[in-house]
Every structure is written in structure tokens, then in C-alpha cells.
mmCIF file of C-alpha atoms in Angstrom:
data_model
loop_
_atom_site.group_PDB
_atom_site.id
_atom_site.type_symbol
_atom_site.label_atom_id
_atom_site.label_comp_id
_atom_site.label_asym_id
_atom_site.label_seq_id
_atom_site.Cartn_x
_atom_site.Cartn_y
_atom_site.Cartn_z
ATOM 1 C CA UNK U 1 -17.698 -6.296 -18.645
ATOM 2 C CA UNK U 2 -19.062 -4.935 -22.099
ATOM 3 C CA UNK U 3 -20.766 -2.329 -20.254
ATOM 4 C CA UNK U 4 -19.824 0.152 -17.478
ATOM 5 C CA UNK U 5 -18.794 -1.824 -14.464
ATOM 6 C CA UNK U 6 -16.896 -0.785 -10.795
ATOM 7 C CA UNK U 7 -15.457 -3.667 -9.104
ATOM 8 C CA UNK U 8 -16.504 -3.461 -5.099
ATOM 9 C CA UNK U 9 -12.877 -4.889 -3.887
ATOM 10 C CA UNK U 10 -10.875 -2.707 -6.071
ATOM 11 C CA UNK U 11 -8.100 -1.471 -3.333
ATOM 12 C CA UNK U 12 -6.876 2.201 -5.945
ATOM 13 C CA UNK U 13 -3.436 0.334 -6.013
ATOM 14 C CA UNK U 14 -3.247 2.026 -10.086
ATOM 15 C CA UNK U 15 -1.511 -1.214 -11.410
ATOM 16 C CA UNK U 16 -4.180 -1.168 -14.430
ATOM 17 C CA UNK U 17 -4.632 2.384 -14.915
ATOM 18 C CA UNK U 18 -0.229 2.579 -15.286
ATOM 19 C CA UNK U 19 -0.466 -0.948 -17.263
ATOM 20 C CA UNK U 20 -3.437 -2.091 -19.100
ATOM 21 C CA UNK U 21 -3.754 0.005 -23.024
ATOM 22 C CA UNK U 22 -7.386 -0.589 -22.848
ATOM 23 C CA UNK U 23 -7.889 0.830 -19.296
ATOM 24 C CA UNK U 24 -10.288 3.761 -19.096
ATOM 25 C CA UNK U 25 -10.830 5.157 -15.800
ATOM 26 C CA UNK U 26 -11.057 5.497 -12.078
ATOM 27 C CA UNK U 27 -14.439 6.429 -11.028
ATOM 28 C CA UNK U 28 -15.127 6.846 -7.177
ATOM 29 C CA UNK U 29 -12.066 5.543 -6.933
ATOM 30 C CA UNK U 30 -13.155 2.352 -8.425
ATOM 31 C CA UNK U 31 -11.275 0.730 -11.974
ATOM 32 C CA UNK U 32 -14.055 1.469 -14.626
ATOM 33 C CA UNK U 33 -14.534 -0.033 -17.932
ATOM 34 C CA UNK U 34 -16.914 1.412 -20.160
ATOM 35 C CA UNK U 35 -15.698 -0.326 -23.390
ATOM 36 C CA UNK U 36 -15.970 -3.678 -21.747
ATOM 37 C CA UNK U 37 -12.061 -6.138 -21.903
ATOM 38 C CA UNK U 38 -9.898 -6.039 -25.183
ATOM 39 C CA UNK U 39 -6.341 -6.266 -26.065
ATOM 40 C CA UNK U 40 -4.339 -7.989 -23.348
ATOM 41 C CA UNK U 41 -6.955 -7.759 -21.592
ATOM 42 C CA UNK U 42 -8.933 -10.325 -22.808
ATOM 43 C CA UNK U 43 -5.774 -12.336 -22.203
ATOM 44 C CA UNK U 44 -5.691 -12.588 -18.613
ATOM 45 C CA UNK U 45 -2.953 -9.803 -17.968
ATOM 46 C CA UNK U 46 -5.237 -7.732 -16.026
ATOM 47 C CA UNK U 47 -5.752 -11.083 -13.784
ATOM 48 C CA UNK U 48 -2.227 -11.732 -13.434
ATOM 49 C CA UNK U 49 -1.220 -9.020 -11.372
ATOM 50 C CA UNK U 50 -4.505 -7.430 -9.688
ATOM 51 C CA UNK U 51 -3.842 -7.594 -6.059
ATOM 52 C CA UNK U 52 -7.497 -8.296 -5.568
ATOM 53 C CA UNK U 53 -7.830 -11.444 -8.235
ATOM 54 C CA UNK U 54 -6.934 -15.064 -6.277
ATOM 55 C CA UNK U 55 -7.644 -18.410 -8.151
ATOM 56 C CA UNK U 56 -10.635 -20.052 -9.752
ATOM 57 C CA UNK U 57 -12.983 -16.887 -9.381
ATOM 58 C CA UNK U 58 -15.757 -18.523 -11.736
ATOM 59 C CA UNK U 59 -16.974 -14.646 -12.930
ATOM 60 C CA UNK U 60 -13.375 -14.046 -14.325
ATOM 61 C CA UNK U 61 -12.988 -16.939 -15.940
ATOM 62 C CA UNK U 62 -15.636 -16.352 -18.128
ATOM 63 C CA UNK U 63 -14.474 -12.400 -18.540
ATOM 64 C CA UNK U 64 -10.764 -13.179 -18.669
ATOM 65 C CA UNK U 65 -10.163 -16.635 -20.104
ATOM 66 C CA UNK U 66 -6.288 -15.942 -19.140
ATOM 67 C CA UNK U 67 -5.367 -17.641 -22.393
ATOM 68 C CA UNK U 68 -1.269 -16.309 -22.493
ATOM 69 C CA UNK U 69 -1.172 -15.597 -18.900
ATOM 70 C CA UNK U 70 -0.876 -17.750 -15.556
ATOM 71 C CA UNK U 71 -1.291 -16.822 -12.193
ATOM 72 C CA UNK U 72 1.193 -16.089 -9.106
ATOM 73 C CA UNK U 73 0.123 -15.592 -5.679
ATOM 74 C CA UNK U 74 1.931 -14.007 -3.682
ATOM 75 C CA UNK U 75 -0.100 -12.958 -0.894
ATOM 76 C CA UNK U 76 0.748 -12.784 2.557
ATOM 77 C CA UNK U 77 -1.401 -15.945 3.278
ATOM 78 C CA UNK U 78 1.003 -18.550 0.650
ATOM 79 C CA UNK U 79 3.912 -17.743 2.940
ATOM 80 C CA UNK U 80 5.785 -20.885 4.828
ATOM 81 C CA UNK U 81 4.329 -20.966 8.438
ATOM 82 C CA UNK U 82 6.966 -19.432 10.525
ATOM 83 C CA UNK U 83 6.627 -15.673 8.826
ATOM 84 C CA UNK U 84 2.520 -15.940 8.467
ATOM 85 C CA UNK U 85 2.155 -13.510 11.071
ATOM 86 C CA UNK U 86 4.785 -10.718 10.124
ATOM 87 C CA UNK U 87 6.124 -12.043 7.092
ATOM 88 C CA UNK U 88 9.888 -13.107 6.286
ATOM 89 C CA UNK U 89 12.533 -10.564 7.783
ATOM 90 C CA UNK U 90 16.206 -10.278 8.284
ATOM 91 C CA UNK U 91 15.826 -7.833 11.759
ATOM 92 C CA UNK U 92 13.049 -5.549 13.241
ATOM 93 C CA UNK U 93 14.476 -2.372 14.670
ATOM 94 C CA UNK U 94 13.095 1.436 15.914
ATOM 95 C CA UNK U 95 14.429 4.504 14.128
ATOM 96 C CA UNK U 96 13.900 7.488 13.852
ATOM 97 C CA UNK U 97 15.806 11.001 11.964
ATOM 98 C CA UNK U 98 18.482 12.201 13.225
ATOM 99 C CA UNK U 99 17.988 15.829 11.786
ATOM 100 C CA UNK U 100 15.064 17.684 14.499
ATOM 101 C CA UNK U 101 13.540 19.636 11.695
ATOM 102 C CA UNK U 102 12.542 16.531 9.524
ATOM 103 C CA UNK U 103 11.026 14.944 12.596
ATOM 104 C CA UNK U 104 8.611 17.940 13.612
ATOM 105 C CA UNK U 105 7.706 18.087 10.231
ATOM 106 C CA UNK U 106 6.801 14.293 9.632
ATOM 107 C CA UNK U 107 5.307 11.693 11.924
ATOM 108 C CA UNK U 108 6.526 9.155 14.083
ATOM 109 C CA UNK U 109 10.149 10.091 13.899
ATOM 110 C CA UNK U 110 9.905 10.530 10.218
ATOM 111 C CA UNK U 111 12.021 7.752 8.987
ATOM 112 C CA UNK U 112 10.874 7.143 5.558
ATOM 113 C CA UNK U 113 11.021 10.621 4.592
ATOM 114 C CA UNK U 114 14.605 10.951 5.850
ATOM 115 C CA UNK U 115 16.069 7.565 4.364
ATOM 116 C CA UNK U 116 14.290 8.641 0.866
ATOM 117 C CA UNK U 117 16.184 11.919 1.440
ATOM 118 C CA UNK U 118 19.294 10.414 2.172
ATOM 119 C CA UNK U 119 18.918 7.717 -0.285
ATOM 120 C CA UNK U 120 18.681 10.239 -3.258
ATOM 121 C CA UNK U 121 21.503 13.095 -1.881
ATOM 122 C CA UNK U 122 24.050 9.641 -2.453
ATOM 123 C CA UNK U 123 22.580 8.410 -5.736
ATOM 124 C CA UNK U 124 20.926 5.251 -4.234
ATOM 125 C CA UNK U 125 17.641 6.282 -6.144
ATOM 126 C CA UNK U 126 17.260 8.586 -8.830
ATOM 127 C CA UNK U 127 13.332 8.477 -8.147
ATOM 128 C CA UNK U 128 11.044 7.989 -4.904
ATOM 129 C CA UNK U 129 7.431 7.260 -5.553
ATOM 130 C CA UNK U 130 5.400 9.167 -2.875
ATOM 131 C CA UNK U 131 1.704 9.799 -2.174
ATOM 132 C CA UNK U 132 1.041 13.563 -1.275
ATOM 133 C CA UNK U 133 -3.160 14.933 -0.974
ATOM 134 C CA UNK U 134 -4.758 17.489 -2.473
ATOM 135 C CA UNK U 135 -6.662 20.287 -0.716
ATOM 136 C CA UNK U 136 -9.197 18.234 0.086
ATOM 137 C CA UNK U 137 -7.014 15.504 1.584
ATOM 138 C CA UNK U 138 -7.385 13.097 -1.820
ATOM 139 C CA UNK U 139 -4.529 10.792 -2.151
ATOM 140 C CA UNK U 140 -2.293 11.133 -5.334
ATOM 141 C CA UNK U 141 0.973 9.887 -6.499
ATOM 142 C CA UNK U 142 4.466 12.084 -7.038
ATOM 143 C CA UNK U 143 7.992 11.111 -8.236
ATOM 144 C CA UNK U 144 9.966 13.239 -6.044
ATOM 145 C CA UNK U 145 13.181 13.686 -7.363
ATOM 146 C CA UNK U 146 14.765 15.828 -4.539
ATOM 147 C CA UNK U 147 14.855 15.995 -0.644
ATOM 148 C CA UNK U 148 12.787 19.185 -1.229
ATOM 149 C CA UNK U 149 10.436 17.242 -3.031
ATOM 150 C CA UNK U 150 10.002 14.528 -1.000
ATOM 151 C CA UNK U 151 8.683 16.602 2.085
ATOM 152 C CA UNK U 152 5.696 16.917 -0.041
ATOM 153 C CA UNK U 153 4.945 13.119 0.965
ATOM 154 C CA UNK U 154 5.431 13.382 4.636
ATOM 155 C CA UNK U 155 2.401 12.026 7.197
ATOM 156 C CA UNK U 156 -0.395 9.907 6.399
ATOM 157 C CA UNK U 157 -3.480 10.522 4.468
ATOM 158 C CA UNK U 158 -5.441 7.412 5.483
ATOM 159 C CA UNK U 159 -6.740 7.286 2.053
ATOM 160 C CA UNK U 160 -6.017 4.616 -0.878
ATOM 161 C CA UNK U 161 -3.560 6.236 -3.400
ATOM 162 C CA UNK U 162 -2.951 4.652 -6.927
ATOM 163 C CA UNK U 163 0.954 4.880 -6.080
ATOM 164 C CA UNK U 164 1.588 2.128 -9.078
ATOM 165 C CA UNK U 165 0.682 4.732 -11.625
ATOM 166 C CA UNK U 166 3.429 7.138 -10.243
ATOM 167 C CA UNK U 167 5.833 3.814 -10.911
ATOM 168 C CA UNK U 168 4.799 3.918 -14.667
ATOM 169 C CA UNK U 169 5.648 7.689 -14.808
ATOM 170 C CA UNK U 170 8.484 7.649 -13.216
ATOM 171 C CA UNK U 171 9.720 4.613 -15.741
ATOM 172 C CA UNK U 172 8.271 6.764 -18.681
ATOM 173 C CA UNK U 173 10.109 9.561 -17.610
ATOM 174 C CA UNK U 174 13.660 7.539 -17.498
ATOM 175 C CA UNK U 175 14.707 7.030 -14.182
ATOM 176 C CA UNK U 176 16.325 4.120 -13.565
ATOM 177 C CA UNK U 177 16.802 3.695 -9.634
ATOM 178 C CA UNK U 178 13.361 4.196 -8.411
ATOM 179 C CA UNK U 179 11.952 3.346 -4.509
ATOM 180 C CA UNK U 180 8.223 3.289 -4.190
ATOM 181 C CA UNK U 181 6.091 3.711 -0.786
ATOM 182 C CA UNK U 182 3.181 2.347 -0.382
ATOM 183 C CA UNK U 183 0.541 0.348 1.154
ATOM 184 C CA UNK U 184 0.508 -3.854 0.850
ATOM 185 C CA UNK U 185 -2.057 -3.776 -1.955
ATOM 186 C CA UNK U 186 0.146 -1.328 -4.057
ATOM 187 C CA UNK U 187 2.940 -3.286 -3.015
ATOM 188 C CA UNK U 188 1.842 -6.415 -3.864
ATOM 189 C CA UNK U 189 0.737 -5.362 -7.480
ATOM 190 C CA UNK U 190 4.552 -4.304 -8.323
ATOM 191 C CA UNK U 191 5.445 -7.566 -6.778
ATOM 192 C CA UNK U 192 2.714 -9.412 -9.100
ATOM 193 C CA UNK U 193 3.897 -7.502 -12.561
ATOM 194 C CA UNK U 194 8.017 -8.264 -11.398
ATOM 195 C CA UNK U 195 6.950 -12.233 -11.296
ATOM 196 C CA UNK U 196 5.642 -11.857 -15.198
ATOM 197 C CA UNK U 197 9.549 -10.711 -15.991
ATOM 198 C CA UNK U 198 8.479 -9.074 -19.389
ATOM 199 C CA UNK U 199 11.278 -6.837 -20.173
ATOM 200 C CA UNK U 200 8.779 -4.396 -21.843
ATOM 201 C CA UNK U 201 7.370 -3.660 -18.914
ATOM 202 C CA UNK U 202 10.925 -2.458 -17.211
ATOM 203 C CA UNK U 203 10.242 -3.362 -13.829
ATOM 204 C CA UNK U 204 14.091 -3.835 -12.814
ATOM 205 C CA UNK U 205 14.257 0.299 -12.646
ATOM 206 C CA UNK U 206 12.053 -0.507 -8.932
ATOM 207 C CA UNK U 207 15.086 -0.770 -6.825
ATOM 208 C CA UNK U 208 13.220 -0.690 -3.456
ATOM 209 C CA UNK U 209 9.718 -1.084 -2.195
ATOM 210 C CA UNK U 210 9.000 0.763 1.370
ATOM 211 C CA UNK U 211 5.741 -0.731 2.940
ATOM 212 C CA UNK U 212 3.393 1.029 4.993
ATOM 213 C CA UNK U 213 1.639 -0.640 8.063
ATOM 214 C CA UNK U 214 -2.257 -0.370 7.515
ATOM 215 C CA UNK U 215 -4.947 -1.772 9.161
ATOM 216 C CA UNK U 216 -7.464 0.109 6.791
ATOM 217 C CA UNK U 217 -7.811 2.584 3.957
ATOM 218 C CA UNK U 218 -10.850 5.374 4.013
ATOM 219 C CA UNK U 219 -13.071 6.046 0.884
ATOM 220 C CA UNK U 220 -12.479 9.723 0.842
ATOM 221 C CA UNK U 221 -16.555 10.634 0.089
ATOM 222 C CA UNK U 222 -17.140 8.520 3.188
ATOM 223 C CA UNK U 223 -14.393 10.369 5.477
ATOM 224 C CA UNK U 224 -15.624 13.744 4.263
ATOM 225 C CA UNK U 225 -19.535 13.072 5.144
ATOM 226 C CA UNK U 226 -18.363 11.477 8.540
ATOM 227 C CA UNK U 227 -16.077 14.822 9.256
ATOM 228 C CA UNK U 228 -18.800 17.006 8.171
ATOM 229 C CA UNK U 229 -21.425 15.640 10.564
ATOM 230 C CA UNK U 230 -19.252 16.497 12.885
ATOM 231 C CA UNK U 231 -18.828 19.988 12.110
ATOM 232 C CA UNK U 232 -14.748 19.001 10.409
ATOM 233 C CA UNK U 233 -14.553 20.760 7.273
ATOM 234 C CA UNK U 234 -11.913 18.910 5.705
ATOM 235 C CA UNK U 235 -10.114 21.346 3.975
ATOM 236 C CA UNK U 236 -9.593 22.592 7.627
ATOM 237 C CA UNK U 237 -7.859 19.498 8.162
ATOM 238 C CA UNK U 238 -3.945 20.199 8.906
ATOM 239 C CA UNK U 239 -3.223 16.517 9.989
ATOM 240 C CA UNK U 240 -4.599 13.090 11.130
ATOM 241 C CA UNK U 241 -3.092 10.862 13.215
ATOM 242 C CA UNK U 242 -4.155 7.710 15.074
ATOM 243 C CA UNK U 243 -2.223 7.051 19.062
ATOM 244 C CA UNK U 244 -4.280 4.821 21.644
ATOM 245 C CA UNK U 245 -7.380 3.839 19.858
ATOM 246 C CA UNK U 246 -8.041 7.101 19.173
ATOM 247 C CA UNK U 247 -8.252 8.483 15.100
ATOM 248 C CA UNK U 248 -6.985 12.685 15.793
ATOM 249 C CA UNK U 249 -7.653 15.149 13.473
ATOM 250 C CA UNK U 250 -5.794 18.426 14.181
ATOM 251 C CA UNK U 251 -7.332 21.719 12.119
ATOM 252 C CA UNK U 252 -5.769 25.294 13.133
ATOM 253 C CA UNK U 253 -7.797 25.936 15.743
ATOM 254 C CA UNK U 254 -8.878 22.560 17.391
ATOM 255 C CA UNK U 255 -7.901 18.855 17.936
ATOM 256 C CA UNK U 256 -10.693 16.108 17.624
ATOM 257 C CA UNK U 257 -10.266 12.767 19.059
ATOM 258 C CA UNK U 258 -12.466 10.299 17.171
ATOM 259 C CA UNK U 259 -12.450 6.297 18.715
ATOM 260 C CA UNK U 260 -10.999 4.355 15.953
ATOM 261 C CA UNK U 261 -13.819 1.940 16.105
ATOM 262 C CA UNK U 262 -16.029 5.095 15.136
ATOM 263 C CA UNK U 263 -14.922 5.373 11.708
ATOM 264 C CA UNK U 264 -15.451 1.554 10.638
ATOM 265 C CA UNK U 265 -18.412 2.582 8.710
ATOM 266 C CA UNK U 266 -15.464 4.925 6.167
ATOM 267 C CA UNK U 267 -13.670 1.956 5.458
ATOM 268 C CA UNK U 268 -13.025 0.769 1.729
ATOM 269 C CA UNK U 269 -14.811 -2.556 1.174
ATOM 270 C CA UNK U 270 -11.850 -4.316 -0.039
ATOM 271 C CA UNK U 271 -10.137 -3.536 3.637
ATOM 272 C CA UNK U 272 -12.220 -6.184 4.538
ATOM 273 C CA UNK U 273 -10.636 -8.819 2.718
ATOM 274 C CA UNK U 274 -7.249 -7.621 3.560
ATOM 275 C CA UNK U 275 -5.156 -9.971 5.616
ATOM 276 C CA UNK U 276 -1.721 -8.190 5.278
ATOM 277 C CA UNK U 277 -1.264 -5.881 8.549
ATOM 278 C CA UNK U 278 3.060 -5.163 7.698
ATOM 279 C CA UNK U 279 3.259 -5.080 4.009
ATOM 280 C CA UNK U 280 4.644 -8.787 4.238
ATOM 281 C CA UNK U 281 6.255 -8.446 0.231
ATOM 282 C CA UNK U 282 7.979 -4.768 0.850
ATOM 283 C CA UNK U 283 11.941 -4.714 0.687
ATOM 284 C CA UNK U 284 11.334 -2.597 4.176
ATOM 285 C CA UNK U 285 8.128 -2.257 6.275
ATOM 286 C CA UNK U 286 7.640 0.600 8.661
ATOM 287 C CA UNK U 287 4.915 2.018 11.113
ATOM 288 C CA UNK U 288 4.462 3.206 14.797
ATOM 289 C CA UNK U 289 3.388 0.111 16.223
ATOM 290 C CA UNK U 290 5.694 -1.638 18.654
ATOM 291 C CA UNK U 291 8.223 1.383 19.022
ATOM 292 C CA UNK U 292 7.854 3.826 21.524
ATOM 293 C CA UNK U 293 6.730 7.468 20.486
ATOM 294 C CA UNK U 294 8.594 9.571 18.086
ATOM 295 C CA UNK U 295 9.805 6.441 16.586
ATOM 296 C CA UNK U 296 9.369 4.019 13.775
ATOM 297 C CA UNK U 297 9.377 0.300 13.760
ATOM 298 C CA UNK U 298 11.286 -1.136 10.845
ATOM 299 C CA UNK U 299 11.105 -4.421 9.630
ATOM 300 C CA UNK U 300 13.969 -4.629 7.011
ATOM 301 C CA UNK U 301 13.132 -8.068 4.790
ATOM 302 C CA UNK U 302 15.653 -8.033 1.870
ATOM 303 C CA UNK U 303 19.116 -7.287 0.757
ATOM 304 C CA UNK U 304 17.344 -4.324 -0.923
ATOM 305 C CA UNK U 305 16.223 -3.223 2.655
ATOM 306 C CA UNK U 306 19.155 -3.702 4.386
ATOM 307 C CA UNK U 307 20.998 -1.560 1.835
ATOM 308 C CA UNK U 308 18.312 1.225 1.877
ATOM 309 C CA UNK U 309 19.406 1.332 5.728
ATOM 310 C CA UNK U 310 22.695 1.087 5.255
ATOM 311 C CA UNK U 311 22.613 3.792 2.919
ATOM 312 C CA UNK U 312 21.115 6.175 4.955
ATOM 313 C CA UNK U 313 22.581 5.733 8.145
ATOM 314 C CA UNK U 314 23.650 9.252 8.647
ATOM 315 C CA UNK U 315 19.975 10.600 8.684
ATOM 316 C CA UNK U 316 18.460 7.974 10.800
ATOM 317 C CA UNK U 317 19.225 6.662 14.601
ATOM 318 C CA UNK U 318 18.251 3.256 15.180
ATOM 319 C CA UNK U 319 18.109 0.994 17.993
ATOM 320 C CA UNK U 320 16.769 -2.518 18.855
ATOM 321 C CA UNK U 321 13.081 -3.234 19.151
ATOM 322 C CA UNK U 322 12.417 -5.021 22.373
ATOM 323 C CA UNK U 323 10.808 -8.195 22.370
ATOM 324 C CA UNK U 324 7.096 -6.730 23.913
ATOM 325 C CA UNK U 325 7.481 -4.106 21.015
ATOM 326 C CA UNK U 326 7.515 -7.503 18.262
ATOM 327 C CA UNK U 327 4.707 -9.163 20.090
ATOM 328 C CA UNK U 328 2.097 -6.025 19.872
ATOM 329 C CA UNK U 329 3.118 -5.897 15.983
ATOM 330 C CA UNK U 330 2.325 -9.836 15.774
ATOM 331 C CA UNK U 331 -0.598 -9.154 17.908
ATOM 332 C CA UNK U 332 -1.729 -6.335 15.330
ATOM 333 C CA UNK U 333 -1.105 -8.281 12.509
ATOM 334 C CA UNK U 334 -2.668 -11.799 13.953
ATOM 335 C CA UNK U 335 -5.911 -9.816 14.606
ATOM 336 C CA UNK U 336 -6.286 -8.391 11.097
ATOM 337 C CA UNK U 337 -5.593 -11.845 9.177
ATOM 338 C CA UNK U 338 -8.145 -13.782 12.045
ATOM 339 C CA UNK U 339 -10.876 -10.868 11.653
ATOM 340 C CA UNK U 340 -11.030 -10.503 7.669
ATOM 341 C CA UNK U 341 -9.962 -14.056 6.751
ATOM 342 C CA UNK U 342 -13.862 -14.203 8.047
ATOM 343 C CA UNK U 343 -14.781 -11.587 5.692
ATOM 344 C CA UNK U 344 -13.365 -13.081 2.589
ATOM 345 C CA UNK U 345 -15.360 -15.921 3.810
ATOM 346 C CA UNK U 346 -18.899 -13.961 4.205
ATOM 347 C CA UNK U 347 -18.084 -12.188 0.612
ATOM 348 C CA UNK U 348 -17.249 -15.681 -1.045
ATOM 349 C CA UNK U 349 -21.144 -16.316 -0.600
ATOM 350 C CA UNK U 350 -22.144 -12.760 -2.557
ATOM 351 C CA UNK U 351 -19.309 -12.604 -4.999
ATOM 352 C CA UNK U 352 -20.052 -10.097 -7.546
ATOM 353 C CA UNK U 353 -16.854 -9.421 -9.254
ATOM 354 C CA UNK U 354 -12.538 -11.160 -8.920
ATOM 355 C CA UNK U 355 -13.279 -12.176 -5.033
ATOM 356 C CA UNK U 356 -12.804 -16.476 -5.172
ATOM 357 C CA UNK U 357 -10.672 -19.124 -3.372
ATOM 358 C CA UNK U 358 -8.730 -17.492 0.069
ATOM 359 C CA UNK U 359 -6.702 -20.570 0.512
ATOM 360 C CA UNK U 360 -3.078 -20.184 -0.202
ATOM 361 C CA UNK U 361 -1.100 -21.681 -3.811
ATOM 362 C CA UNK U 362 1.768 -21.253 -5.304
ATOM 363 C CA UNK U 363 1.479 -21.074 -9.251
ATOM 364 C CA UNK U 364 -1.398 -21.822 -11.340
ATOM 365 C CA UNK U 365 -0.319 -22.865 -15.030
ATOM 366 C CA UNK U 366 -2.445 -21.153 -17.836
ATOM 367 C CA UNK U 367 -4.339 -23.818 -19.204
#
């Protein structure tokens, strides 16, 4: 890495922009180094918690001998084999907000912006990390610190977001209860940099991590060329929306229904590789698949989850997910680890930067 170098799998998760000193930029939405490793570094720390690094990957090795750091995996695929397909939970239910305004203005029932609402009117969080878009529909992180605020994060952007840098500011700037949404890559970098427990890093202020279900993340150059061809100028865009295999995009004046196989060729390359449908390592996962519209599945997976819930029971309704409504989610979430398990397999053969070993371990010691 002594000169400028993009890695093609990096997922924009912003664990090394919010924790690596020698980091130096996001290009294309790709971690750039133009000074080549130093510092930690050069250690391995980088390697330790980048959702995208897995084993024995012979190229990092050489880069990042890893000398104070080991390695934990915690991705979906090391999990025991009765939760491989959604993960370890306590219950799955359907929700959605109880208040009408929050649900017109949000999407599928608008659940995580009303328990993040809820949870900071009663002092469960101080902090919620959200991703809200620019004019142009880029992804960026905000610490909301009010219900106002949070309504700034409401629907989906179908673009990667570096939500783990809006962790770091929302530690730098003191709070101390903080919940975080994001996507399973983002999520599992937090969960990565919690297994090094190194106090400096103050970690323990993440009190609860809300997953997103995602079976893909756009480049945004790549959505914006594929709009345009088709006469979408995206800062016309009011709001996308996927329902029935079809990818909507609503403007003022029209609605476009794109087939979701359509916009394959906008995916981000490290998408490919992705095996986690459900945000297996979240505290609570949600999406609309399995619930009926205007609702929300939840999949609530900790203590932390269930208290999140619990918390905000006055600003959600819930009820219990029938069992067809669990089978399309393990149906989703089978079909994504089967089809890219191949593709980590087809991009083992023309490895060019962290991509290595897919098979699941544990722990490996630094040596």
C-alpha cells in the first residue's frame, strides 16, 4: 500500500475513516491510502475489525503483519447451525407506529424511526446514529439527538453510508447512551472493534445496534447513470422503494417501476460477497419482508433488543409474525448466503486486495 490504492470489496461501513490515525480518505466511496500503512496500522488493527478482512488473505499478510493484533470473526457464516439462516433471536414479530403522522412520513410502518423517538423522549439513548442523503441522494451519517432530528433519517437510500464514523462523533462529542442503525457490514465493524475491548476506544457508550435488512447496496455514480438513461434526474428523486420485485422511484410528477433484477449492474462489488441477508450481529433487525404492508418485521436478538422494545412500547403496535411470514425471511436470507457464497468463491481466484478464506473460525491468535 505505499502508494495510492482503493480496495474493490470495501462495503463504506467508515470503521477506518472514525478509527485508524493514519487513515486518509474515501475516494469513490472506496478507503484510500495515499501514504501507504503506518502507526497501528502496520500492526494489524486495521485487519482486526474490517468487515471485509477474513483469515489467511496472503496480500495482507505481507501489508499488515498483525504483529499486536489477532483476529475475530464474527460473521454470519461462524454461527452454530441452527441460526445460519436468520441468525440467533429471542422472537420475530410485525410492528409498526402507533402515531399516523410518523407512518406516512416513513416507510413500512416506520418502526425504527418511532422506537428511536421514543427511546430518546425516556432517556434510553442520549444519541441515535442515523443515515440521512444529500440532494443528490448520497448517503451520510447524523447523530440525531431529538425526535425532530431523527425524522431526518426516515426511508431508505439504497446507498452504502459510512454510519461507523457518525459512532466516533457521537463518542467525541460525549454521549454516552448511543443506538446506531445500520446495514450488516456497518454492524458488524462495531461488533469487530467491541471484541478488541480497548477502553480507549469507548465502545461501551453503543448501547444498541438496529440492523437493516439488505440484499444489496448501490454505488451512487452507478445509480445516477442508470436513472439518467432513463430520463430520472436524481435530484428529482422524492423516494425509492422496492414492493414485488419491482425497485420504485417516485419524483413529483411520476412513479417509475424498475424490475429489481434491472439494476444488478449498480450494485457495489463487495454485495457480492455478502452472505448476511438480516443483520445476523444487530441487538434488533428490521425490514418489510415477511410482514404484511405498512408493517415491519422485527427480529429482536438480545437483551439490548428486547429492552429497546420494551422501551418504546407506547409508539409502536406489534403483533405476531405468522409462521409463512418467517419462512419468506429464511427463504430471502437462504438465497443470498447460497448465491454469493459462490461469489466469494469466483473472487478467491482474482483476489486483488483483503478477500481470502470464506470458511467459518472462531479466533485466530496473533502469531
Amino acid at each position: 500500500m505505499a502508494n495510492e490504492r482503493s480496495f474493490p470489496i470495501c462495503c463504506y461501513c467508515g470503521a477506518c475513516a472514525a478509527f485508524i490515525p493514519d487513515f486518509e480518505k474515501y475516494k469513490e466511496e472506496e478507503v484510500v491510502f495515499d501514504k501507504g500503512c503506518g502507526g497501528t496500522v502496520s500492526k494489524g488493527f486495521c485487519f482486526s475489525f474490517c468487515p471485509r478482512s477474513f483469515a489467511a488473505c496472503r496480500l495482507c499478510e505481507e501489508e499488515c503483519p498483525r504483529k499486536d493484533y489477532g483476529v475475530c470473526d464474527f460473521s454470519p457464516c461462524a454461527s452454530s447451525p441452527e441460526g445460519r439462516i436468520l441468525g440467533h433471536y429471542k422472537e420475530i414479530i410485525s410492528a409498526r407506529a402507533t402515531e399516523e403522522g410518523i407512518r406516512e412520513v416513513g416507510q413500512d410502518g416506520s418502526v425504527i424511526t418511532a422506537m428511536l423517538c421514543e427511546a430518546l423522549r425516556s432517556g434510553f439513548i442520549d444519541a441515535a446514529v442515523v443515515a440521512i442523503r444529500t440532494e443528490d441522494w448520497k448517503a451520510e451519517p447524523f447523530v440525531a439527538t431529538t425526535p425532530e432530528e431523527v425524522l431526518r433519517g426516515r426511508g431508505s437510500k439504497f446507498t452504502a453510508c459510512p454510519s461507523v464514523l457518525g459512532v466516533w462523533e457521537a463518542i467525541d462529542r460525549g454521549y454516552e447512551n448511543i443506538a446506531m442503525v445500520g446495514t450488516g457490514c456497518n454492524i458488524e465493524a462495531v461488533r469487530r472493534l467491541q471484541a478488541l475491548r480497548d477502553p480507549a476506544l469507548e465502545l461501551d457508550r453503543v448501547k444498541v445496534l438496529i440492523g437493516l435488512f439488505c440484499t444489496e447496496a448501490f454505488w451512487h455514480r452507478d445509480l445516477v447513470m442508470f436513472l439518467a438513461e432513463r430520463g430520472i434526474e436524481i435530484k428529482e428523486v422524492e423516494r425509492f422503494y422496492v414492493t414485488k420485485g419491482k425497485f420504485m422511484v417516485v419524483t413529483k410528477d411520476k412513479e417509475y417501476s424498475i424490475p429489481t433484477k434491472d439494476m444488478e449492474s449498480c450494485a457495489r462489488d463487495t454485495c457480492r460477497i455478502c452472505e448476511d441477508f438480516t443483520s445476523q450481529l444487530a441487538d434488533v433487525s428490521a425490514g418489510s419482508s415477511g410482514s404484511p404492508e405498512g408493517y415491519t418485521s422485527l427480529i429482536i436478538r438480545t437483551k439490548a433488543g428486547e429492552e429497546l422494545v420494551s422501551v418504546s412500547k407506547r409508539a409502536i403496535e406489534t403483533k405476531k409474525l405468522d409462521d409463512a411470514g418467517i419462512k419468506k425471511m429464511e427463504r430471502l436470507a437462504f438465497n443470498k448466503k447460497m448465491r454469493n457464497y459462490g461469489m466469494i468463491l469466483d473472487q478467491m481466484g482474482i483476489c486483488s486486495a483483503c478477500l481470502t478464506n470464506p470458511y467459518s473460525f472462531t479466533l485466530q491468535a496473533s502469531h
